[in-house]
Coordinates of C-alpha atoms (C1' of nucleotides) in Angstrom, one line a residue:
Chain A
X1 CA 195.0 20.0 118.3
X2 CA 197.1 18.6 120.8
X3 CA 196.1 19.4 124.7
X4 CA 198.9 19.8 127.1
X5 CA 197.6 19.2 130.6
X6 CA 199.6 20.2 133.7
X7 CA 199.5 19.7 137.1
X8 CA 198.6 23.2 138.6
X9 CA 197.9 26.4 136.7
X10 CA 201.2 28.1 137.6
X11 CA 203.0 25.6 135.3
X12 CA 200.1 25.1 132.6
X13 CA 201.0 28.9 132.1
X14 CA 204.6 28.4 132.4
X15 CA 204.4 26.0 129.4
X16 CA 202.3 28.3 127.6
X17 CA 204.6 31.3 127.9
X18 CA 207.6 29.0 126.6
X19 CA 205.6 28.2 123.2
X20 CA 204.5 31.9 123.1
X21 CA 200.7 30.9 123.5
X22 CA 199.1 33.6 124.5
X23 CA 195.1 33.5 124.0
X24 CA 193.8 33.2 127.8
X25 CA 190.5 31.5 127.9
X26 CA 188.8 30.2 131.2
X27 CA 190.8 27.4 132.9
X28 CA 193.1 27.0 130.0
X29 CA 195.4 29.1 127.2
X30 CA 195.3 28.6 123.4
X31 CA 197.8 29.2 120.8
X32 CA 200.8 27.7 118.1
X33 CA 198.0 25.1 117.3
X34 CA 198.3 23.7 120.9
X35 CA 195.9 24.1 124.1
X36 CA 197.6 24.3 127.8
X37 CA 195.1 23.3 130.6
X38 CA 195.5 22.1 134.1
X39 CA 194.4 20.5 136.9
X40 CA 194.2 21.7 140.7
X41 CA 196.4 18.6 142.2
X42 CA 193.7 15.8 142.5
X43 CA 190.4 16.4 141.3
X44 CA 189.5 12.9 141.5
X45 CA 189.7 10.5 144.3
X46 CA 188.6 7.3 145.3
X47 CA 185.2 6.9 146.3
X48 CA 183.9 6.9 149.7
X49 CA 182.1 3.6 151.1
X50 CA 178.8 4.2 150.5
X51 CA 179.3 4.6 146.9
X52 CA 180.3 0.6 147.1
X53 CA 176.7 -0.2 149.2
X54 CA 178.5 0.1 152.4
X55 CA 175.9 2.4 154.2
X56 CA 176.8 4.0 158.0
X57 CA 179.4 3.1 159.9
X58 CA 178.6 -0.6 160.6
X59 CA 180.7 -3.6 161.9
X60 CA 178.5 -6.1 159.4
X61 CA 180.4 -4.1 156.0
X62 CA 184.0 -4.6 158.0
X63 CA 186.3 -5.3 156.4
X64 CA 185.1 -3.1 153.4
X65 CA 187.0 -4.8 150.5
X66 CA 185.3 -3.1 146.9
X67 CA 185.6 -5.7 144.2
X68 CA 186.4 -2.5 142.1
X69 CA 187.4 0.8 143.1
X70 CA 185.9 4.0 141.7
X71 CA 186.6 7.3 141.1
X72 CA 184.6 10.5 142.2
X73 CA 185.1 14.1 142.3
X74 CA 186.7 15.6 144.9
X75 CA 185.0 17.3 148.0
X76 CA 184.8 20.3 149.8
X77 CA 183.0 20.3 153.7
X78 CA 180.1 22.6 154.0
X79 CA 177.5 23.0 156.1
X80 CA 175.7 20.4 154.1
X81 CA 178.1 18.0 154.5
X82 CA 180.8 16.7 152.2
X83 CA 179.6 17.9 148.5
X84 CA 181.4 18.2 145.0
X85 CA 184.0 20.8 144.9
X86 CA 182.5 23.2 142.3
X87 CA 186.0 24.5 141.3
X88 CA 187.3 20.9 140.5
X89 CA 184.2 20.0 138.9
X90 CA 184.2 23.4 136.9
X91 CA 187.8 22.7 135.6
X92 CA 187.4 18.7 134.9
X93 CA 184.4 19.9 132.7
X94 CA 186.9 22.3 130.7
X95 CA 189.8 19.3 130.5
X96 CA 186.5 16.9 129.2
X97 CA 185.8 19.4 126.4
X98 CA 189.3 20.2 125.3
X99 CA 190.3 16.4 125.8
X100 CA 186.9 15.5 123.4
X101 CA 188.4 17.7 120.9
X102 CA 192.1 16.6 121.4
X103 CA 194.2 14.4 118.6
X104 CA 196.7 14.1 121.4
X105 CA 197.6 14.7 124.7
X106 CA 200.7 15.5 126.1
X107 CA 200.6 14.8 129.9
X108 CA 202.6 17.6 131.8
X109 CA 201.7 16.8 135.4
X110 CA 204.5 16.6 137.9
X111 CA 207.3 14.0 137.0
X112 CA 206.3 11.7 139.8
X113 CA 203.8 8.9 141.2
X114 CA 201.4 11.1 141.9
X115 CA 201.5 13.4 139.0
X116 CA 201.3 10.2 136.9
X117 CA 198.0 9.5 139.1
X118 CA 196.5 13.2 138.8
X119 CA 196.6 12.4 134.7
X120 CA 195.3 9.0 134.8
X121 CA 192.8 9.3 137.4
X122 CA 191.3 12.2 135.0
X123 CA 191.8 9.8 131.9
X124 CA 190.2 7.0 132.8
X125 CA 187.2 9.0 134.7
X126 CA 186.6 10.8 131.5
X127 CA 187.1 7.3 129.5
X128 CA 189.1 9.0 127.1
X129 CA 190.8 7.0 124.5
X130 CA 193.0 9.6 122.9
X131 CA 196.8 8.9 122.4
X132 CA 199.0 10.4 125.0
X133 CA 202.8 11.1 125.5
X134 CA 204.4 11.9 128.8
X135 CA 206.6 15.0 129.1
X136 CA 209.1 14.3 132.2
X137 CA 211.0 17.7 133.5
X138 CA 212.3 18.6 136.7
X139 CA 212.6 22.1 136.5
X140 CA 210.2 25.0 134.5
X141 CA 212.9 26.8 132.9
X142 CA 212.7 27.5 129.1
X143 CA 215.4 25.3 128.3
X144 CA 213.9 22.4 130.4
X145 CA 210.7 22.8 128.8
X146 CA 212.1 23.1 125.3
X147 CA 214.2 20.1 125.9
X148 CA 211.3 18.3 127.6
X149 CA 209.1 18.4 124.6
X150 CA 211.8 17.2 122.2
X151 CA 212.1 14.2 123.9
X152 CA 208.6 13.5 124.7
X153 CA 207.9 9.8 126.0
X154 CA 205.5 7.2 125.1
X155 CA 202.7 7.4 127.4
X156 CA 202.6 3.7 128.2
X157 CA 206.2 4.1 129.2
X158 CA 204.6 5.4 132.9
X159 CA 202.0 2.2 132.9
X160 CA 203.9 0.7 135.7
X161 CA 204.2 4.2 137.7
X162 CA 200.5 4.6 137.7
X163 CA 200.3 0.7 138.9
X164 CA 202.4 1.9 142.0
X165 CA 200.6 5.3 142.5
X166 CA 197.0 3.4 142.1
X167 CA 198.1 0.7 144.4
X168 CA 199.6 3.4 147.1
X169 CA 196.3 5.0 146.9
X170 CA 194.1 1.5 147.4
X171 CA 196.1 0.6 150.1
X172 CA 196.0 4.0 152.3
X173 CA 192.0 3.8 151.2
X174 CA 191.6 -0.1 152.8
X175 CA 193.3 0.2 155.6
X176 CA 192.5 3.9 157.0
X177 CA 188.9 3.3 156.2
X178 CA 188.6 0.3 157.6
X179 CA 191.0 0.4 160.5
X180 CA 189.5 3.9 161.4
X181 CA 185.5 2.1 161.2
X182 CA 186.8 -0.7 163.4
X183 CA 188.4 1.4 166.1
X184 CA 185.8 3.7 166.0
X185 CA 182.7 1.3 166.4
X186 CA 184.7 -0.9 169.2
X187 CA 185.6 1.8 171.3
X188 CA 181.5 2.6 171.4
X189 CA 182.2 6.4 172.2
X190 CA 180.6 7.4 168.9
X191 CA 183.3 9.7 167.9
X192 CA 185.8 9.3 165.0
X193 CA 189.3 7.7 166.1
X194 CA 190.6 7.4 163.0
X195 CA 193.7 5.6 162.1
X196 CA 196.1 5.5 158.8
X197 CA 199.7 4.6 157.8
X198 CA 201.1 8.2 158.3
X199 CA 198.8 9.5 161.1
X200 CA 199.0 6.5 163.3
X201 CA 202.9 6.3 163.6
X202 CA 203.1 10.3 164.1
X203 CA 200.8 9.9 167.0
X204 CA 202.8 7.2 168.3
X205 CA 205.8 9.1 168.1
X206 CA 204.2 12.1 170.0
X207 CA 202.6 9.7 172.4
X208 CA 206.3 7.8 173.0
X209 CA 208.2 10.8 173.3
X210 CA 205.6 12.6 175.5
X211 CA 205.4 9.1 178.1
X212 CA 209.6 8.9 177.9
X213 CA 209.6 12.8 178.9
X214 CA 207.2 12.3 181.8
X215 CA 208.4 9.2 183.3
X216 CA 212.2 10.2 183.4
X217 CA 214.0 10.4 186.3
X218 CA 216.5 12.4 186.1
X219 CA 220.1 11.6 187.4
X220 CA 222.3 14.2 189.5
X221 CA 225.8 14.6 188.9
X222 CA 228.6 16.9 190.0
X223 CA 231.3 18.8 188.3
X224 CA 234.0 20.8 189.4
X225 CA 234.7 24.6 187.7
X226 CA 237.9 26.3 188.1
X227 CA 238.5 30.0 187.1
X228 CA 242.0 30.6 185.8
X229 CA 243.3 34.0 185.4
X230 CA 245.3 35.3 182.5
X231 CA 246.9 38.4 183.3
X232 CA 243.6 39.9 184.0
X233 CA 241.4 38.2 181.6
X234 CA 239.5 35.2 183.7
X235 CA 237.9 32.2 181.8
X236 CA 236.3 28.9 183.1
X237 CA 237.3 25.5 182.8
X238 CA 235.4 22.1 183.7
X239 CA 236.7 19.2 185.4
X240 CA 237.0 16.4 182.6
X241 CA 235.3 14.2 184.8
X242 CA 232.0 14.0 186.4
X243 CA 231.1 12.5 189.4
X244 CA 227.6 10.7 190.8
X245 CA 228.1 12.0 194.4
X246 CA 228.8 15.3 196.0
X247 CA 231.6 13.6 198.1
X248 CA 233.7 12.7 195.1
X249 CA 233.3 15.9 193.4
X250 CA 234.4 18.0 197.2
X251 CA 237.3 15.6 197.4
X252 CA 238.5 16.9 193.9
X253 CA 237.3 20.4 194.4
X254 CA 239.6 20.4 197.7
X255 CA 242.2 19.5 195.8
X256 CA 242.8 22.3 193.4
X257 CA 245.5 24.2 193.9
X258 CA 246.7 27.8 193.8
X259 CA 247.8 27.8 190.3
X260 CA 246.6 25.5 187.3
X261 CA 249.4 24.2 184.4
X262 CA 248.4 24.5 181.3
X263 CA 248.9 20.7 180.0
X264 CA 248.1 21.8 176.3
X265 CA 246.3 24.2 174.0
X266 CA 244.6 23.1 171.1
X267 CA 243.4 25.7 168.4
X268 CA 242.0 24.4 165.2
X269 CA 240.2 26.4 162.5
X270 CA 236.9 24.1 161.4
X271 CA 235.0 25.2 158.3
X272 CA 231.4 25.3 158.6
X273 CA 229.3 25.1 155.2
X274 CA 226.6 27.1 154.1
X275 CA 223.3 25.3 154.6
X276 CA 221.5 24.0 151.7
X277 CA 218.4 26.1 150.2
X278 CA 215.2 25.9 151.8
X279 CA 212.6 23.0 151.1
X280 CA 209.1 23.1 152.6
X281 CA 209.8 21.3 155.9
X282 CA 213.0 23.3 156.5
X283 CA 211.6 26.1 155.7
X284 CA 208.2 25.3 157.9
X285 CA 210.9 24.4 161.0
X286 CA 212.9 27.7 160.3
X287 CA 209.6 29.7 160.6
X288 CA 208.2 27.6 163.8
X289 CA 211.6 28.4 165.6
X290 CA 212.0 31.8 164.5
X291 CA 208.5 32.9 164.5
X292 CA 206.2 30.2 166.5
X293 CA 204.4 29.9 163.2
X294 CA 202.8 26.3 162.8
X295 CA 203.6 24.1 159.9
X296 CA 200.0 25.1 158.7
X297 CA 200.5 28.7 158.9
X298 CA 204.2 28.6 157.4
X299 CA 202.6 26.7 154.4
X300 CA 199.7 29.3 153.8
X301 CA 201.7 32.3 153.7
X302 CA 204.2 30.5 151.4
X303 CA 201.0 29.7 149.1
X304 CA 200.2 33.3 149.6
X305 CA 203.8 34.4 147.9
X306 CA 203.8 31.7 145.3
X307 CA 200.8 32.7 144.1
X308 CA 201.7 36.3 144.5
X309 CA 204.8 35.0 141.7
X310 CA 206.9 36.1 144.5
X311 CA 209.0 33.0 145.7
X312 CA 208.9 29.7 143.6
X313 CA 206.8 26.2 144.2
X314 CA 206.4 25.8 147.7
X315 CA 205.9 22.3 148.6
X316 CA 208.9 21.1 147.6
X317 CA 211.1 18.1 148.9
X318 CA 214.4 19.1 147.3
X319 CA 216.9 21.3 148.8
X320 CA 219.0 21.5 145.5
X321 CA 218.3 23.6 142.3
X322 CA 219.8 22.3 139.0
X323 CA 222.7 23.8 136.9
X324 CA 220.3 25.4 134.6
X325 CA 218.3 27.4 137.8
X326 CA 221.9 27.8 138.9
X327 CA 222.8 29.8 135.6
X328 CA 220.3 32.6 137.0
X329 CA 221.2 33.1 140.6
X330 CA 223.4 35.9 139.8
X331 CA 220.6 38.1 138.2
X332 CA 218.3 37.0 141.6
X333 CA 221.1 37.8 144.0
X334 CA 221.7 41.2 142.2
X335 CA 218.2 42.1 142.4
X336 CA 218.9 42.7 146.4
X337 CA 221.7 45.0 146.0
X338 CA 219.5 47.8 146.8
X339 CA 217.9 46.0 149.8
X340 CA 217.5 47.4 152.8
X341 CA 219.0 44.4 154.9
X342 CA 220.4 42.2 152.6
X343 CA 221.8 44.9 150.1
X344 CA 225.2 44.4 151.8
X345 CA 225.1 40.7 151.9
X346 CA 224.1 40.6 147.9
X347 CA 226.7 43.6 146.9
X348 CA 229.4 41.0 148.5
X349 CA 228.1 38.0 146.5
X350 CA 228.4 40.0 143.3
X351 CA 231.5 38.9 141.2
X352 CA 232.7 36.2 143.3
X353 CA 232.8 32.5 143.1
X354 CA 229.2 31.5 144.3
X355 CA 229.3 28.1 146.6
X356 CA 227.7 24.9 144.5
X357 CA 226.7 23.0 147.6
X358 CA 222.8 23.5 146.9
X359 CA 223.6 22.6 143.1
X360 CA 223.0 19.1 142.4
X361 CA 220.6 18.3 139.4
X362 CA 220.3 14.7 140.2
X363 CA 218.7 15.8 143.8
X364 CA 215.9 17.9 142.2
X365 CA 213.1 15.7 142.1
X366 CA 209.7 16.9 141.4
X367 CA 210.5 20.5 141.9
X368 CA 213.7 22.3 143.0
X369 CA 214.3 24.1 146.2
X370 CA 212.5 27.4 147.1
X371 CA 214.0 30.4 145.9
X372 CA 212.7 34.3 145.1
X373 CA 211.5 34.6 141.6
X374 CA 213.4 38.1 141.5
X375 CA 210.1 39.6 141.6
X376 CA 210.2 42.3 144.3
X377 CA 207.5 42.4 146.9
X378 CA 206.2 45.6 148.2
X379 CA 203.7 46.5 151.4
X380 CA 203.8 42.3 152.7
X381 CA 202.1 42.1 155.9
X382 CA 204.6 41.7 158.4
X383 CA 204.3 37.7 158.7
X384 CA 204.2 37.5 154.6
X385 CA 207.8 39.6 154.8
X386 CA 208.7 37.1 157.5
X387 CA 208.2 34.1 155.4
X388 CA 210.0 36.1 152.1
X389 CA 212.8 37.0 154.2
X390 CA 213.4 33.5 155.6
X391 CA 213.5 32.5 151.4
X392 CA 215.5 35.5 150.2
X393 CA 218.0 35.3 153.1
X394 CA 218.8 31.4 152.7
X395 CA 219.3 32.1 149.1
X396 CA 222.1 34.9 150.0
X397 CA 223.2 32.1 152.7
X398 CA 223.3 29.5 150.6
X399 CA 225.5 30.6 148.1
X400 CA 227.9 32.4 150.4
X401 CA 231.5 31.3 151.4
X402 CA 231.9 28.7 154.5
X403 CA 231.7 30.3 158.0
X404 CA 235.5 29.8 159.8
X405 CA 235.8 29.1 163.2
X406 CA 238.8 28.3 165.4
X407 CA 237.9 26.0 168.4
X408 CA 240.1 25.9 171.1
X409 CA 240.9 23.4 173.7
X410 CA 242.9 24.2 176.7
X411 CA 243.5 21.5 179.6
X412 CA 244.6 22.6 183.0
X413 CA 246.1 20.7 185.4
X414 CA 245.1 21.7 189.0
X415 CA 245.0 18.6 191.3
X416 CA 242.8 17.3 188.5
X417 CA 242.4 17.9 185.1
X418 CA 240.1 20.5 183.6
X419 CA 238.8 21.9 180.4
X420 CA 238.2 25.1 178.6
X421 CA 236.9 25.4 175.4
X422 CA 236.1 28.2 173.0
X423 CA 234.8 28.8 169.4
X424 CA 235.8 32.2 168.0
X425 CA 234.3 33.3 164.5
X426 CA 237.3 34.1 162.4
X427 CA 235.3 34.5 158.9
X428 CA 231.5 34.6 159.5
X429 CA 230.9 33.8 155.8
X430 CA 227.1 32.6 155.3
X431 CA 226.6 33.5 159.1
X432 CA 226.9 37.5 158.4
X433 CA 223.6 37.4 156.1
X434 CA 221.4 36.9 159.4
X435 CA 224.3 37.3 161.8
X436 CA 222.0 34.7 163.9
X437 CA 224.1 32.9 167.1
X438 CA 225.2 29.4 166.6
X439 CA 222.7 27.2 167.7
X440 CA 225.0 25.0 169.1
X441 CA 225.4 23.9 172.6
X442 CA 227.2 27.2 174.2
X443 CA 226.5 26.8 177.9
X444 CA 229.8 25.2 178.6
X445 CA 231.6 27.7 176.3
X446 CA 233.3 30.7 176.7
X447 CA 233.1 33.2 174.2
X448 CA 236.7 33.7 173.9
X449 CA 239.7 32.4 175.6
X450 CA 242.8 34.0 176.1
X451 CA 246.2 33.0 174.4
X452 CA 248.1 31.0 176.6
X453 CA 251.2 28.9 176.2
X454 CA 251.6 25.3 177.0
X455 CA 253.7 24.7 180.2
X456 CA 252.5 28.4 181.9
X457 CA 251.2 28.2 185.1
X458 CA 248.0 30.4 185.7
X459 CA 246.7 31.4 189.0
X460 CA 243.2 29.8 190.2
X461 CA 241.3 32.9 191.3
X462 CA 237.6 31.0 191.8
X463 CA 236.7 27.4 192.4
X464 CA 233.1 26.1 192.5
X465 CA 231.2 22.6 193.0
X466 CA 228.5 22.2 190.0
X467 CA 225.4 20.2 190.7
X468 CA 223.9 19.1 187.4
X469 CA 220.6 16.9 186.4
X470 CA 220.7 14.8 183.7
X471 CA 217.8 16.0 180.9
X472 CA 215.2 14.1 179.4
X473 CA 214.9 14.4 175.5
X474 CA 212.3 17.4 174.7
X475 CA 208.9 17.1 174.0
X476 CA 208.2 17.3 170.4
X477 CA 207.0 20.7 168.9
X478 CA 205.9 21.3 164.8
X479 CA 209.7 21.8 164.0
X480 CA 211.3 18.8 165.7
X481 CA 208.3 16.6 164.5
X482 CA 208.6 17.8 161.0
X483 CA 212.2 16.9 161.1
X484 CA 211.6 13.5 162.3
X485 CA 208.7 12.8 159.9
X486 CA 211.2 13.3 156.9
X487 CA 213.5 10.0 158.4
X488 CA 210.3 8.5 160.2
X489 CA 211.3 9.1 163.5
X490 CA 215.0 8.0 163.2
X491 CA 217.1 10.6 164.4
X492 CA 219.9 11.7 161.8
X493 CA 221.4 15.1 162.0
X494 CA 223.9 14.9 159.1
X495 CA 222.4 16.7 156.4
X496 CA 223.3 14.8 153.6
X497 CA 222.1 11.8 154.8
X498 CA 219.0 12.8 155.9
X499 CA 218.3 13.8 152.1
X500 CA 219.1 10.6 151.0
X501 CA 216.2 9.1 153.8
X502 CA 213.5 11.1 152.3
X503 CA 212.1 8.8 150.0
X504 CA 211.1 6.7 153.3
X505 CA 210.3 9.4 155.3
X506 CA 206.5 9.7 156.8
X507 CA 204.2 11.9 154.6
X508 CA 205.2 14.2 152.2
X509 CA 206.1 17.5 152.2
X510 CA 202.9 18.9 150.8
X511 CA 200.7 17.0 153.4
X512 CA 202.3 17.1 156.6
X513 CA 200.9 20.4 157.5
X514 CA 197.4 19.0 156.9
X515 CA 198.4 15.7 159.1
X516 CA 199.4 17.8 162.0
X517 CA 196.2 19.6 161.9
X518 CA 194.2 16.4 161.6
X519 CA 195.8 15.1 164.8
X520 CA 194.3 18.1 166.5
X521 CA 190.9 18.0 164.9
X522 CA 190.6 14.8 166.1
X523 CA 191.6 15.7 169.5
X524 CA 194.6 13.2 169.9
X525 CA 197.1 16.1 170.4
X526 CA 196.9 19.9 171.6
X527 CA 199.3 22.4 171.7
X528 CA 201.0 23.4 174.9
X529 CA 203.1 26.5 174.0
X530 CA 205.4 25.4 171.3
X531 CA 205.0 21.4 172.4
X532 CA 203.0 19.2 170.7
X533 CA 201.3 16.8 173.3
X534 CA 198.9 13.9 173.2
X535 CA 195.6 14.2 175.2
X536 CA 193.8 11.3 177.0
X537 CA 192.0 10.4 173.5
X538 CA 195.4 10.6 172.0
X539 CA 197.1 8.3 174.5
X540 CA 194.3 5.8 174.7
X541 CA 194.8 5.2 171.0
X542 CA 198.2 4.6 171.4
X543 CA 197.9 2.5 174.0
X544 CA 195.6 0.3 171.9
X545 CA 197.7 0.2 168.4
X546 CA 201.0 0.7 169.7
X547 CA 202.0 -2.8 168.8
X548 CA 200.4 -3.0 165.5
X549 CA 202.0 -2.5 162.4
X550 CA 200.0 0.3 161.6
X551 CA 201.4 2.3 164.4
X552 CA 205.3 1.8 163.0
X553 CA 206.5 4.1 160.6
X554 CA 208.1 0.7 158.9
X555 CA 204.7 0.2 157.6
X556 CA 205.7 3.3 154.9
X557 CA 208.9 1.8 154.6
X558 CA 207.7 -1.6 153.5
X559 CA 205.2 -0.6 151.3
X560 CA 207.6 2.1 149.4
X561 CA 210.0 -0.8 148.7
X562 CA 207.2 -2.7 147.2
X563 CA 205.9 0.3 145.3
X564 CA 209.1 0.6 143.7
X565 CA 209.4 -3.1 142.8
X566 CA 206.0 -2.4 140.8
X567 CA 207.2 0.6 139.2
X568 CA 209.8 -1.8 137.9
X569 CA 207.8 -4.0 137.0
X570 CA 206.8 -6.5 139.7
X571 CA 203.4 -8.4 140.0
X572 CA 200.3 -6.0 141.3
X573 CA 198.0 -8.6 142.4
X574 CA 200.4 -10.0 145.2
X575 CA 200.9 -6.8 146.7
X576 CA 197.3 -5.7 146.6
X577 CA 196.0 -9.5 147.9
X578 CA 199.0 -9.1 151.0
X579 CA 197.4 -5.8 151.4
X580 CA 193.8 -7.2 151.8
X581 CA 195.0 -9.8 154.0
X582 CA 196.4 -7.1 156.0
X583 CA 192.9 -4.9 155.9
X584 CA 191.1 -8.4 157.3
X585 CA 193.4 -9.1 160.3
X586 CA 193.9 -5.3 161.5
X587 CA 189.6 -4.9 161.3
X588 CA 189.5 -8.1 163.2
X589 CA 191.9 -7.2 165.8
X590 CA 190.7 -3.7 166.3
X591 CA 187.1 -4.9 166.5
X592 CA 187.9 -6.7 169.9
X593 CA 191.3 -4.2 171.4
X594 CA 188.7 -1.3 170.7
X595 CA 186.6 -3.0 173.3
X596 CA 189.3 -1.9 175.9
X597 CA 189.8 1.7 174.9
X598 CA 189.0 4.3 177.7
X599 CA 188.3 7.4 177.0
X600 CA 187.0 9.7 179.9
X601 CA 184.2 12.4 179.1
X602 CA 186.1 14.9 179.9
X603 CA 189.2 15.2 178.0
X604 CA 192.2 17.2 178.9
Chain B
dG1 C1' 182.0 10.9 160.5
dC2 C1' 186.8 7.8 158.2
dA3 C1' 192.6 7.6 154.5
dA4 C1' 196.9 9.9 151.8
dG5 C1' 198.0 12.1 148.0
dG6 C1' 197.8 16.9 145.5
dT7 C1' 196.2 22.4 144.7
dC8 C1' 193.8 26.9 145.1

DNA sequence: GCAAGGTC
């Protein structure tokens, strides 16, 4: 009997369905000579320090460098502390029984580093010796699954991928556990001051932005505005220069003449392509902006929709789909033809050529972008409905036509030069789906500008001196933080470039929401309205570690580079030795530095 | 009491 092990039940069931296996058992499905079972993500993890004999939190133990790492069952928190996760235990027992009976194992965990680790940890923990082959697919359509089974790879092809995964896991343990204990112990506060490769750079970003914002000294500057009149239609134009002093601006204001000469009129159409389909992060950002949901809330609502089979797999980092999934999109759109809010747009997309911006098989990683499944929901709670509509609406946007705008710029001479700019949407295209206002800066803009000709003289009916102030970068909120994490704090607005940066981002789509919650739980940050603001504890920790490598996003980038080299065959022990050396150094540093930490009893 | 990774 061959046993197929998937990363999660949904995939196990999907594969079983393709094979036509229908006999449902507890924790697996049988049929056609195969058994289909699954994990629930990581069932096993690196064992806690006490399992290597490092009891309590003790400076004597530091740095903790276990000669050989052990695996232990996933834990859950209860009132009695951490205990084995009963669900994980039960499923692992089922997998053990099936592996014992198996002639061959087919590894169908997600096609990526962590998917490989999920399987190998199980395999080695159970001391299994059965031969295994690897299924490597990036979408779960029938065709992709069948094709994948015709092209099963030898299990050993992925040994180096496992090595890189195992290194990632061990390195995070070594640095995180040791740094956390070192700082907590030396601070003498008896509280947990956690540090880690992902959480500490994230905390640093929040603190740095907060301090930058708080210490920002606004500068006042002045502009002059005029209001020309074109056949009764007034519009506003602003001086093309800004002035440091009121006097300079006042002089310009006084030179405004009774009429203004139109020097140039520049009207050009601009195509605005539809947004890409949602991945988890972009959906969390939108949910935060539109509804004020936290990253954690958005994820759990989405998980609920996924378990109700209403949307595809949510923890994806890809905003693209492959051609196989695209082939199903017209049918999917047609399901919304009679939909109350989306019906009109769905009908408009029927039978027309769809925009293929979100179609690119090469950019589909472990999972494709989030789509509705085509299963129609009824009686969703308002929150679930809101998230569902964001997924369904985004599908209608993503395959829609470009939005065509006309951007007009009028330059007028009246003493000095003045500029009026306006944007008019000529063809709404994808923007018709939600009928949203353009988020781009619109404060200076006129919604519509009258038709004027170059060389025309227009009466100036009003003029004014404007006093303005420069503004600091805003504090992070969950949406802007999630966006910043994807590119490790570097600000990149170009959507395509951002996609390319994802491999060196901080954390993964699946873990970011939990990481923000960790920072809140540690009392490092608090939510103030929508903003994420550091506490005095957070700032004190930041102050101690800000110049350490562990607080730099680049640490992840450096590790990723090394891990990728390991995946292509480079030495494992060399990297491990470096990590151990770094662990010793940072532990020693923090045992000293932590003494300087000052955390008042009364926290903000 | 602690990391980051995955998932129900």
